[in-house]
Structure formats: C-alpha cells, structure tokens
Amino acid sequence: MDAVVQWVDARERLPRDGMPVAAATSGRYPADRTAEPDPMAGQEFWVVLPMYFTTRHIAEDGTEYRDCFVDSDGVVRLPYGRACAEPVTHWAELPALPGMTVHHMAGEHARTALEGALG
C-alpha cells in the first residue's frame, strides 16, 4: 500500500477541527546543561510529528489556545508566524486506515475491519 502526502503551508490554510495530521515543526534544541555533551544542543531542527488540530484547546495549566496543533504529550504548537518556540510550518492529512477512507474506528466495527485487513 502506498500513501501520497500533500503538504499544506500552515500560513495558507489550517486543517479541520479535530483532524489528525502529520505536522512539520521547527525549533532549536535546548542548550546543553549536562555533564555529557549533547551533539544536538543548540542546533536548529525541522521534524515531522503526529498531532491533531483544534480550534480551541485548554492546556493543563488552564491556558486557552485557539487554532493550534497538539501532540500526544499535550504540547501545543501554533501555526508558523504566531509566537511559538516550535511552530508548525506545514501539515498533511494522515493516511486513512489500510483499505479504508477513515482515520479511526471504534467498537465492533474496529474488530471486524481489523480482521478483514489482516485476513
């Protein structure tokens, strides 16, 4: 199975609310403050991470965010151009489940679909 990725510039368009995405995030690794030297310390990065997009997110500390990307650890990243240490430059819709047109299933439908995909 092949998947085609179409990257969207986060400055031009944002995903639908609740959409799972692959997000290209840029930033800089923190300075090295450990006894063991870290070769990545202070270096810039650009990396792809799985996230979801939401029009409204309340962080654990009570901060409210609008139009943001959230990763599985609850880290909030904003679209490029807004104040953020690790902004999202581009995003792409995640591929659908194998042989399907949806990204998630629940309940008995999930078991049936998984059994069908595995043979």
Tab-separated table of N, CA and C in Angstrom:
chain	number	residue	atom	x	y	z
A	1	MET	N	0.832	-1.181	0.000
A	1	MET	CA	0.000	0.000	0.000
A	1	MET	C	0.874	1.242	0.000
A	2	ASP	N	0.526	2.190	-0.820
A	2	ASP	CA	1.254	3.447	-0.895
A	2	ASP	C	0.342	4.579	-0.437
A	3	ALA	N	0.945	5.586	0.163
A	3	ALA	CA	0.209	6.784	0.554
A	3	ALA	C	0.910	7.990	-0.048
A	4	VAL	N	0.135	8.920	-0.535
A	4	VAL	CA	0.674	10.155	-1.088
A	4	VAL	C	0.446	11.254	-0.070
A	5	VAL	N	1.499	11.997	0.226
A	5	VAL	CA	1.400	13.086	1.199
A	5	VAL	C	1.369	14.410	0.448
A	6	GLN	N	0.391	15.239	0.764
A	6	GLN	CA	0.323	16.575	0.195
A	6	GLN	C	0.472	17.566	1.345
A	7	TRP	N	1.630	18.237	1.388
A	7	TRP	CA	1.908	19.191	2.446
A	7	TRP	C	1.187	20.504	2.187
A	8	VAL	N	0.637	21.074	3.252
A	8	VAL	CA	-0.057	22.360	3.189
A	8	VAL	C	0.709	23.349	4.054
A	9	ASP	N	0.998	24.523	3.519
A	9	ASP	CA	1.672	25.578	4.259
A	9	ASP	C	0.705	26.091	5.332
A	10	ALA	N	1.113	26.033	6.598
A	10	ALA	CA	0.240	26.433	7.710
A	10	ALA	C	-0.093	27.919	7.679
A	11	ARG	N	0.644	28.709	6.916
A	11	ARG	CA	0.340	30.136	6.774
A	11	ARG	C	-0.810	30.351	5.802
A	12	GLU	N	-1.071	29.352	4.951
A	12	GLU	CA	-2.091	29.496	3.913
A	12	GLU	C	-3.434	28.883	4.288
A	13	ARG	N	-3.400	27.763	5.007
A	13	ARG	CA	-4.645	27.075	5.343
A	13	ARG	C	-4.406	26.176	6.539
A	14	LEU	N	-5.432	26.035	7.375
A	14	LEU	CA	-5.350	25.163	8.548
A	14	LEU	C	-6.299	23.982	8.376
A	15	PRO	N	-6.030	22.875	9.077
A	15	PRO	CA	-6.895	21.686	8.950
A	15	PRO	C	-8.267	21.909	9.583
A	16	ARG	N	-9.147	20.947	9.367
A	16	ARG	CA	-10.456	20.934	10.044
A	16	ARG	C	-10.257	20.671	11.525
A	17	ASP	N	-11.172	21.144	12.329
A	17	ASP	CA	-11.133	20.926	13.780
A	17	ASP	C	-11.143	19.431	14.088
A	18	GLY	N	-10.206	18.993	14.922
A	18	GLY	CA	-10.124	17.597	15.339
A	18	GLY	C	-9.362	16.691	14.385
A	19	MET	N	-8.865	17.229	13.292
A	19	MET	CA	-8.191	16.406	12.284
A	19	MET	C	-6.822	15.932	12.763
A	20	PRO	N	-6.563	14.611	12.667
A	20	PRO	CA	-5.210	14.118	12.947
A	20	PRO	C	-4.317	14.453	11.759
A	21	VAL	N	-3.119	14.952	12.041
A	21	VAL	CA	-2.214	15.374	10.970
A	21	VAL	C	-0.779	14.971	11.267
A	22	ALA	N	0.015	14.995	10.217
A	22	ALA	CA	1.465	14.974	10.359
A	22	ALA	C	1.862	16.441	10.283
A	23	ALA	N	2.567	16.931	11.288
A	23	ALA	CA	2.918	18.349	11.342
A	23	ALA	C	4.425	18.521	11.297
A	24	ALA	N	4.892	19.370	10.392
A	24	ALA	CA	6.313	19.704	10.299
A	24	ALA	C	6.559	20.872	11.245
A	25	THR	N	7.374	20.633	12.266
A	25	THR	CA	7.627	21.605	13.324
A	25	THR	C	9.087	22.011	13.304
A	26	SER	N	9.342	23.304	13.491
A	26	SER	CA	10.722	23.777	13.526
A	26	SER	C	11.030	24.385	14.882
A	27	GLY	N	12.301	24.391	15.241
A	27	GLY	CA	12.708	24.957	16.522
A	27	GLY	C	14.208	24.807	16.712
A	28	ARG	N	14.611	24.863	17.952
A	28	ARG	CA	16.028	24.737	18.297
A	28	ARG	C	16.136	23.865	19.543
A	29	TYR	N	17.036	22.878	19.497
A	29	TYR	CA	17.279	22.057	20.678
A	29	TYR	C	17.819	22.939	21.796
A	30	PRO	N	17.440	22.656	23.046
A	30	PRO	CA	17.937	23.480	24.157
A	30	PRO	C	19.455	23.391	24.297
A	31	ALA	N	20.028	24.428	24.894
A	31	ALA	CA	21.466	24.436	25.167
A	31	ALA	C	21.803	23.281	26.101
A	32	ASP	N	23.025	22.761	25.972
A	32	ASP	CA	23.467	21.618	26.777
A	32	ASP	C	23.825	22.062	28.190
A	33	ARG	N	23.129	21.494	29.170
A	33	ARG	CA	23.407	21.818	30.578
A	33	ARG	C	23.706	20.558	31.382
A	34	THR	N	24.218	19.547	30.674
A	34	THR	CA	24.521	18.282	31.330
A	34	THR	C	26.015	18.005	31.275
A	35	ALA	N	26.440	17.040	32.069
A	35	ALA	CA	27.856	16.658	32.090
A	35	ALA	C	28.249	15.962	30.789
A	36	GLU	N	27.302	15.212	30.206
A	36	GLU	CA	27.556	14.519	28.937
A	36	GLU	C	27.227	15.465	27.785
A	37	PRO	N	28.178	15.777	26.929
A	37	PRO	CA	27.907	16.679	25.813
A	37	PRO	C	26.860	16.095	24.854
A	38	ASP	N	25.912	16.923	24.455
A	38	ASP	CA	24.882	16.523	23.510
A	38	ASP	C	25.191	17.183	22.169
A	39	PRO	N	25.484	16.394	21.131
A	39	PRO	CA	25.849	16.985	19.842
A	39	PRO	C	24.709	17.782	19.205
A	40	MET	N	23.471	17.573	19.638
A	40	MET	CA	22.333	18.294	19.070
A	40	MET	C	22.043	19.601	19.808
A	41	ALA	N	22.671	19.822	20.957
A	41	ALA	CA	22.400	21.009	21.781
A	41	ALA	C	22.584	22.290	20.971
A	42	GLY	N	21.572	23.138	21.002
A	42	GLY	CA	21.623	24.427	20.336
A	42	GLY	C	21.375	24.391	18.839
A	43	GLN	N	21.253	23.202	18.258
A	43	GLN	CA	21.058	23.079	16.819
A	43	GLN	C	19.594	23.296	16.435
A	44	GLU	N	19.384	23.873	15.270
A	44	GLU	CA	18.030	24.019	14.747
A	44	GLU	C	17.535	22.671	14.255
A	45	PHE	N	16.206	22.480	14.275
A	45	PHE	CA	15.622	21.250	13.748
A	45	PHE	C	14.352	21.561	12.976
A	46	TRP	N	13.978	20.622	12.140
A	46	TRP	CA	12.706	20.632	11.429
A	46	TRP	C	12.308	19.172	11.389
A	47	VAL	N	11.209	18.811	12.021
A	47	VAL	CA	10.847	17.412	12.212
A	47	VAL	C	9.351	17.225	12.008
A	48	VAL	N	8.959	16.027	11.603
A	48	VAL	CA	7.548	15.685	11.426
A	48	VAL	C	7.073	14.913	12.650
A	49	LEU	N	5.948	15.357	13.219
A	49	LEU	CA	5.358	14.716	14.394
A	49	LEU	C	3.865	14.489	14.172
A	50	PRO	N	3.303	13.414	14.728
A	50	PRO	CA	1.850	13.251	14.656
A	50	PRO	C	1.179	14.184	15.663
A	51	MET	N	0.136	14.858	15.232
A	51	MET	CA	-0.600	15.784	16.094
A	51	MET	C	-2.054	15.800	15.655
A	52	TYR	N	-2.856	16.557	16.374
A	52	TYR	CA	-4.194	16.863	15.876
A	52	TYR	C	-4.366	18.366	15.941
A	53	PHE	N	-5.235	18.875	15.079
A	53	PHE	CA	-5.505	20.301	15.042
A	53	PHE	C	-6.831	20.566	15.741
A	54	THR	N	-6.890	21.651	16.489
A	54	THR	CA	-8.132	22.020	17.148
A	54	THR	C	-8.309	23.533	17.126
A	55	THR	N	-9.560	23.962	17.072
A	55	THR	CA	-9.837	25.397	17.065
A	55	THR	C	-9.826	25.969	18.481
A	56	ARG	N	-9.926	25.088	19.490
A	56	ARG	CA	-9.886	25.547	20.892
A	56	ARG	C	-9.318	24.436	21.762
A	57	HIS	N	-8.266	24.769	22.526
A	57	HIS	CA	-7.636	23.795	23.421
A	57	HIS	C	-7.353	24.465	24.761
A	58	ILE	N	-7.723	23.790	25.845
A	58	ILE	CA	-7.407	24.263	27.188
A	58	ILE	C	-6.285	23.371	27.716
A	59	ALA	N	-5.105	23.951	27.954
A	59	ALA	CA	-3.949	23.197	28.459
A	59	ALA	C	-4.148	22.862	29.929
A	60	GLU	N	-3.324	21.940	30.428
A	60	GLU	CA	-3.420	21.520	31.833
A	60	GLU	C	-3.291	22.687	32.798
A	61	ASP	N	-2.523	23.719	32.421
A	61	ASP	CA	-2.351	24.873	33.312
A	61	ASP	C	-3.490	25.889	33.182
A	62	GLY	N	-4.495	25.571	32.357
A	62	GLY	CA	-5.652	26.441	32.196
A	62	GLY	C	-5.539	27.428	31.051
A	63	THR	N	-4.379	27.481	30.384
A	63	THR	CA	-4.211	28.393	29.261
A	63	THR	C	-5.088	27.955	28.097
A	64	GLU	N	-5.790	28.908	27.511
A	64	GLU	CA	-6.636	28.615	26.360
A	64	GLU	C	-5.899	28.974	25.076
A	65	TYR	N	-5.912	28.055	24.115
A	65	TYR	CA	-5.280	28.265	22.815
A	65	TYR	C	-6.346	28.159	21.738
A	66	ARG	N	-6.185	28.942	20.697
A	66	ARG	CA	-7.083	28.907	19.538
A	66	ARG	C	-6.279	28.519	18.301
A	67	ASP	N	-6.905	27.731	17.429
A	67	ASP	CA	-6.272	27.314	16.171
A	67	ASP	C	-4.848	26.830	16.409
A	68	CYS	N	-4.737	25.669	17.036
A	68	CYS	CA	-3.425	25.139	17.411
A	68	CYS	C	-3.317	23.653	17.103
A	69	PHE	N	-2.079	23.179	17.121
A	69	PHE	CA	-1.760	21.766	16.935
A	69	PHE	C	-1.334	21.220	18.291
A	70	VAL	N	-1.790	20.002	18.640
A	70	VAL	CA	-1.478	19.407	19.939
A	70	VAL	C	-0.923	18.008	19.700
A	71	ASP	N	0.229	17.695	20.340
A	71	ASP	CA	0.802	16.360	20.169
A	71	ASP	C	0.305	15.424	21.267
A	72	SER	N	0.737	14.171	21.241
A	72	SER	CA	0.238	13.155	22.183
A	72	SER	C	0.651	13.427	23.627
A	73	ASP	N	1.665	14.263	23.824
A	73	ASP	CA	2.085	14.640	25.178
A	73	ASP	C	1.388	15.904	25.661
A	74	GLY	N	0.477	16.446	24.856
A	74	GLY	CA	-0.236	17.657	25.227
A	74	GLY	C	0.525	18.938	24.941
A	75	VAL	N	1.653	18.831	24.212
A	75	VAL	CA	2.415	20.022	23.853
A	75	VAL	C	1.670	20.758	22.738
A	76	VAL	N	1.462	22.050	22.941
A	76	VAL	CA	0.737	22.883	21.984
A	76	VAL	C	1.736	23.609	21.092
A	77	ARG	N	1.489	23.554	19.794
A	77	ARG	CA	2.309	24.280	18.832
A	77	ARG	C	1.374	25.099	17.956
A	78	LEU	N	1.798	26.313	17.656
A	78	LEU	CA	0.983	27.235	16.872
A	78	LEU	C	1.446	27.269	15.430
A	79	PRO	N	0.559	27.687	14.520
A	79	PRO	CA	0.978	27.820	13.124
A	79	PRO	C	2.109	28.838	12.985
A	80	TYR	N	2.989	28.604	12.017
A	80	TYR	CA	4.131	29.476	11.751
A	80	TYR	C	3.659	30.922	11.605
A	81	GLY	N	4.409	31.832	12.215
A	81	GLY	CA	4.063	33.241	12.162
A	81	GLY	C	3.435	33.743	13.451
A	82	ARG	N	2.986	32.823	14.316
A	82	ARG	CA	2.465	33.204	15.628
A	82	ARG	C	3.543	32.894	16.657
A	83	ALA	N	3.538	33.613	17.765
A	83	ALA	CA	4.575	33.453	18.792
A	83	ALA	C	4.568	32.037	19.360
A	84	CYS	N	5.635	31.277	19.048
A	84	CYS	CA	5.737	29.887	19.482
A	84	CYS	C	7.184	29.439	19.306
A	85	ALA	N	7.732	28.720	20.294
A	85	ALA	CA	9.117	28.249	20.217
A	85	ALA	C	9.303	27.165	19.155
A	86	GLU	N	8.240	26.382	18.893
A	86	GLU	CA	8.316	25.302	17.910
A	86	GLU	C	7.079	25.352	17.009
A	87	PRO	N	7.020	26.332	16.101
A	87	PRO	CA	5.828	26.487	15.269
A	87	PRO	C	5.689	25.393	14.222
A	88	VAL	N	4.460	25.178	13.789
A	88	VAL	CA	4.161	24.238	12.712
A	88	VAL	C	4.247	25.000	11.396
A	89	THR	N	5.143	24.546	10.520
A	89	THR	CA	5.327	25.207	9.229
A	89	THR	C	4.392	24.639	8.168
A	90	HIS	N	4.185	23.323	8.205
A	90	HIS	CA	3.367	22.628	7.223
A	90	HIS	C	2.617	21.492	7.912
A	91	TRP	N	1.538	21.055	7.314
A	91	TRP	CA	0.807	19.908	7.833
A	91	TRP	C	0.293	19.077	6.657
A	92	ALA	N	0.044	17.803	6.932
A	92	ALA	CA	-0.517	16.893	5.936
A	92	ALA	C	-1.510	15.978	6.627
A	93	GLU	N	-2.590	15.707	5.945
A	93	GLU	CA	-3.573	14.790	6.493
A	93	GLU	C	-2.947	13.398	6.582
A	94	LEU	N	-3.172	12.711	7.693
A	94	LEU	CA	-2.654	11.351	7.835
A	94	LEU	C	-3.391	10.422	6.883
A	95	PRO	N	-2.721	9.375	6.419
A	95	PRO	CA	-3.413	8.431	5.541
A	95	PRO	C	-4.531	7.727	6.308
A	96	ALA	N	-5.508	7.262	5.564
A	96	ALA	CA	-6.620	6.520	6.161
A	96	ALA	C	-6.134	5.142	6.605
A	97	LEU	N	-6.939	4.479	7.398
A	97	LEU	CA	-6.630	3.107	7.808
A	97	LEU	C	-6.492	2.226	6.568
A	98	PRO	N	-5.700	1.161	6.632
A	98	PRO	CA	-5.485	0.310	5.465
A	98	PRO	C	-6.785	-0.161	4.823
A	99	GLY	N	-6.929	0.142	3.537
A	99	GLY	CA	-8.101	-0.289	2.787
A	99	GLY	C	-9.370	0.488	3.099
A	100	MET	N	-9.255	1.607	3.811
A	100	MET	CA	-10.445	2.353	4.213
A	100	MET	C	-10.300	3.832	3.850
A	101	THR	N	-11.341	4.593	4.118
A	101	THR	CA	-11.327	6.032	3.863
A	101	THR	C	-11.433	6.831	5.153
A	102	VAL	N	-11.333	6.175	6.311
A	102	VAL	CA	-11.454	6.840	7.609
A	102	VAL	C	-10.149	6.702	8.385
A	103	HIS	N	-9.967	7.568	9.384
A	103	HIS	CA	-8.761	7.562	10.205
A	103	HIS	C	-8.905	6.789	11.510
A	104	HIS	N	-10.122	6.548	11.941
A	104	HIS	CA	-10.312	5.808	13.191
A	104	HIS	C	-11.646	5.070	13.171
A	105	MET	N	-11.698	4.015	13.952
A	105	MET	CA	-12.914	3.228	14.130
A	105	MET	C	-12.974	2.817	15.591
A	106	ALA	N	-14.164	2.536	16.058
A	106	ALA	CA	-14.322	2.114	17.453
A	106	ALA	C	-15.363	1.008	17.538
A	107	GLY	N	-15.287	0.279	18.627
A	107	GLY	CA	-16.272	-0.762	18.896
A	107	GLY	C	-16.126	-1.970	17.998
A	108	GLU	N	-17.224	-2.664	17.752
A	108	GLU	CA	-17.234	-3.894	16.967
A	108	GLU	C	-16.779	-3.648	15.529
A	109	HIS	N	-17.072	-2.456	14.993
A	109	HIS	CA	-16.635	-2.139	13.625
A	109	HIS	C	-15.111	-2.193	13.517
A	110	ALA	N	-14.413	-1.768	14.567
A	110	ALA	CA	-12.949	-1.790	14.556
A	110	ALA	C	-12.433	-3.225	14.483
A	111	ARG	N	-12.991	-4.106	15.291
A	111	ARG	CA	-12.556	-5.509	15.298
A	111	ARG	C	-12.807	-6.148	13.937
A	112	THR	N	-13.979	-5.927	13.374
A	112	THR	CA	-14.332	-6.513	12.067
A	112	THR	C	-13.403	-5.985	10.972
A	113	ALA	N	-13.153	-4.681	10.958
A	113	ALA	CA	-12.280	-4.093	9.947
A	113	ALA	C	-10.843	-4.591	10.095
A	114	LEU	N	-10.354	-4.696	11.328
A	114	LEU	CA	-9.002	-5.180	11.565
A	114	LEU	C	-8.853	-6.622	11.104
A	115	GLU	N	-9.829	-7.455	11.435
A	115	GLU	CA	-9.781	-8.853	10.995
A	115	GLU	C	-9.787	-8.951	9.474
A	116	GLY	N	-10.567	-8.088	8.806
A	116	GLY	CA	-10.607	-8.085	7.358
A	116	GLY	C	-9.279	-7.651	6.751
A	117	ALA	N	-8.636	-6.661	7.367
A	117	ALA	CA	-7.362	-6.163	6.843
A	117	ALA	C	-6.227	-7.165	7.047
A	118	LEU	N	-6.304	-7.931	8.127
A	118	LEU	CA	-5.251	-8.906	8.426
A	118	LEU	C	-5.489	-10.243	7.760
A	119	GLY	N	-6.711	-10.433	7.250
A	119	GLY	CA	-7.022	-11.688	6.550
A	119	GLY	C	-7.403	-12.717	7.506
